[in-house]
PDB file of C-alpha atoms in Angstrom:
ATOM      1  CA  UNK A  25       3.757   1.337  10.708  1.00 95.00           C
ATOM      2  CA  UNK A  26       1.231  -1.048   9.944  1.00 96.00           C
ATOM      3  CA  UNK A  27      -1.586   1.137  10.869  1.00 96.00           C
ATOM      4  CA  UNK A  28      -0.053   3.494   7.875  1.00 97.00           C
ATOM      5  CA  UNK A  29       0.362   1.143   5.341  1.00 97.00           C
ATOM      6  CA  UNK A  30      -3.377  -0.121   5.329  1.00 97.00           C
ATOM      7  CA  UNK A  31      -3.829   3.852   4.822  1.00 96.00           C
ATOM      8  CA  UNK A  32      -1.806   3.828   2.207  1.00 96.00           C
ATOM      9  CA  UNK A  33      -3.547   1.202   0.935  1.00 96.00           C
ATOM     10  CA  UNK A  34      -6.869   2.066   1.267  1.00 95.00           C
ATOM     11  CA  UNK A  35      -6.994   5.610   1.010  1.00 94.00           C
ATOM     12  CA  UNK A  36      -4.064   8.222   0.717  1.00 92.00           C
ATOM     13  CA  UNK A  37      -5.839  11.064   0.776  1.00 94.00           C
ATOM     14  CA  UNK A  38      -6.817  10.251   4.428  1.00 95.00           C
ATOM     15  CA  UNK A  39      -3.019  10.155   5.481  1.00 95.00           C
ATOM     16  CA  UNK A  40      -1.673  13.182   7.120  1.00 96.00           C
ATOM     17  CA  UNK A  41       1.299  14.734   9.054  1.00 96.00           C
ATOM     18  CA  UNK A  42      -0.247  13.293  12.756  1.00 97.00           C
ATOM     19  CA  UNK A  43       0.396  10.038  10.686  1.00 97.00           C
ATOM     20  CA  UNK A  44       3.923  10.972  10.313  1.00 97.00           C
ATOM     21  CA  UNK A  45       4.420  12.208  13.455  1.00 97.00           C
ATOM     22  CA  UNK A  46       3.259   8.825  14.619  1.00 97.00           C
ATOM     23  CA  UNK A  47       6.019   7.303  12.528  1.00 98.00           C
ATOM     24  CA  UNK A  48       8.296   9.455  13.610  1.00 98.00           C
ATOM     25  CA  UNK A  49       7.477   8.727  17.721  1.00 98.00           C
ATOM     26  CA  UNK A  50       7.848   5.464  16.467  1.00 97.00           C
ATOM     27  CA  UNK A  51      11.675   5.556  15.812  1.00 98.00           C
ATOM     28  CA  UNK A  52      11.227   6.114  12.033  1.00 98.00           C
ATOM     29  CA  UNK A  53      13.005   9.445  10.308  1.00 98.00           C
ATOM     30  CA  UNK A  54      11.280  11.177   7.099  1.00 97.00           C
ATOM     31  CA  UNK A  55      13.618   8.717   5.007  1.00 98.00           C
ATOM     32  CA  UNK A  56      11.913   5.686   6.477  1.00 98.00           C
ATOM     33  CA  UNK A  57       8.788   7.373   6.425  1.00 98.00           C
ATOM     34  CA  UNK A  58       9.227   7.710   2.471  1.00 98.00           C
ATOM     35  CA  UNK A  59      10.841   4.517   2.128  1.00 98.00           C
ATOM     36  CA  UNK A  60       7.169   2.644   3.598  1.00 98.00           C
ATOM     37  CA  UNK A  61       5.217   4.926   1.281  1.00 98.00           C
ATOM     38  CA  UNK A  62       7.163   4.565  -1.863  1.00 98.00           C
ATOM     39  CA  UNK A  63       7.453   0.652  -1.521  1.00 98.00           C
ATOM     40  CA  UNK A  64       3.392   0.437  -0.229  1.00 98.00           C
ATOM     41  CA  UNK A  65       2.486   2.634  -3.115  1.00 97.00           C
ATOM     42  CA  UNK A  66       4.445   0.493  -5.393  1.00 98.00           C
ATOM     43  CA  UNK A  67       2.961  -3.207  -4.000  1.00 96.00           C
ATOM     44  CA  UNK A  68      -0.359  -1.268  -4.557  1.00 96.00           C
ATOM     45  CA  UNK A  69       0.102  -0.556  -8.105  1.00 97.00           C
ATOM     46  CA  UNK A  70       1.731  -3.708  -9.125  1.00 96.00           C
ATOM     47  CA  UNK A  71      -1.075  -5.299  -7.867  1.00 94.00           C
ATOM     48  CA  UNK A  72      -3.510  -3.400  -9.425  1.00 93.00           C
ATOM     49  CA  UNK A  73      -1.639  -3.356 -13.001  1.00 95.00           C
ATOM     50  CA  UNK A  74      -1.355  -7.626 -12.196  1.00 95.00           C
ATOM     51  CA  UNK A  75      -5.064  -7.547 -10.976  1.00 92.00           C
ATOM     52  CA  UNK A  76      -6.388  -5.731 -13.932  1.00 94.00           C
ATOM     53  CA  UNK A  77      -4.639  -7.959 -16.148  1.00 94.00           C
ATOM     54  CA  UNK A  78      -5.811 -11.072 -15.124  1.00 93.00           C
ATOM     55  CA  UNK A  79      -1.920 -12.020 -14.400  1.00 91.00           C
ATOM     56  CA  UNK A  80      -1.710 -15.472 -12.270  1.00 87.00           C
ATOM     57  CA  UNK A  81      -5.020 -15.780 -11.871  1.00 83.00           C
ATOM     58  CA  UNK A  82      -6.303 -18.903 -13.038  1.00 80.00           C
ATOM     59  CA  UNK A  83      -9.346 -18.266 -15.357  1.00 74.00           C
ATOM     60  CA  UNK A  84     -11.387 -21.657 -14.687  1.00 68.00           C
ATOM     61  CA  UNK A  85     -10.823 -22.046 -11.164  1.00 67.00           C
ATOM     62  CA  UNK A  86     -11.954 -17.988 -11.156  1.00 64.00           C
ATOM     63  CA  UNK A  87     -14.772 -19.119 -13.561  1.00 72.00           C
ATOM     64  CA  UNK A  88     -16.195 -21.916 -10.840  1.00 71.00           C
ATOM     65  CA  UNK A  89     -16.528 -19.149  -8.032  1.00 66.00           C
ATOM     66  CA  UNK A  90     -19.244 -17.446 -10.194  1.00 63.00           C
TER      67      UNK A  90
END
């Protein structure tokens, strides 16, 4: 499952039914298998939306790394 998320993560496009099948062997059905995209695609964009911005990230301590 793990293996699918970073997929997910990194790049979608790259995901593909031998990944569900995979899922599947692994004792998950096609609503599990939605379930870990829909929640890894959501972490994703939250992140991104949170990332962009700037939210919790502490601008001087972020300023120091530079």
């Amino acid at each position: 499952m793990l293996d699918y998320v970073v997929k997910v993560t990194k790049d979608a496009t790259q995901c593909s039914p031998k990944d569900h099948d995979k899922l599947r062997a692994a004792g998950f059905d096609d609503r599990g298998i939605l379930q870990i995209t829909l929640i890894t695609s959501w972490f994703n964009y939250i992140n991104r939306v949170a990332d962009a911005l700037g939210v919790g990230r502490d601008d001087a301590a972020h300023a120091q790394h530079k």
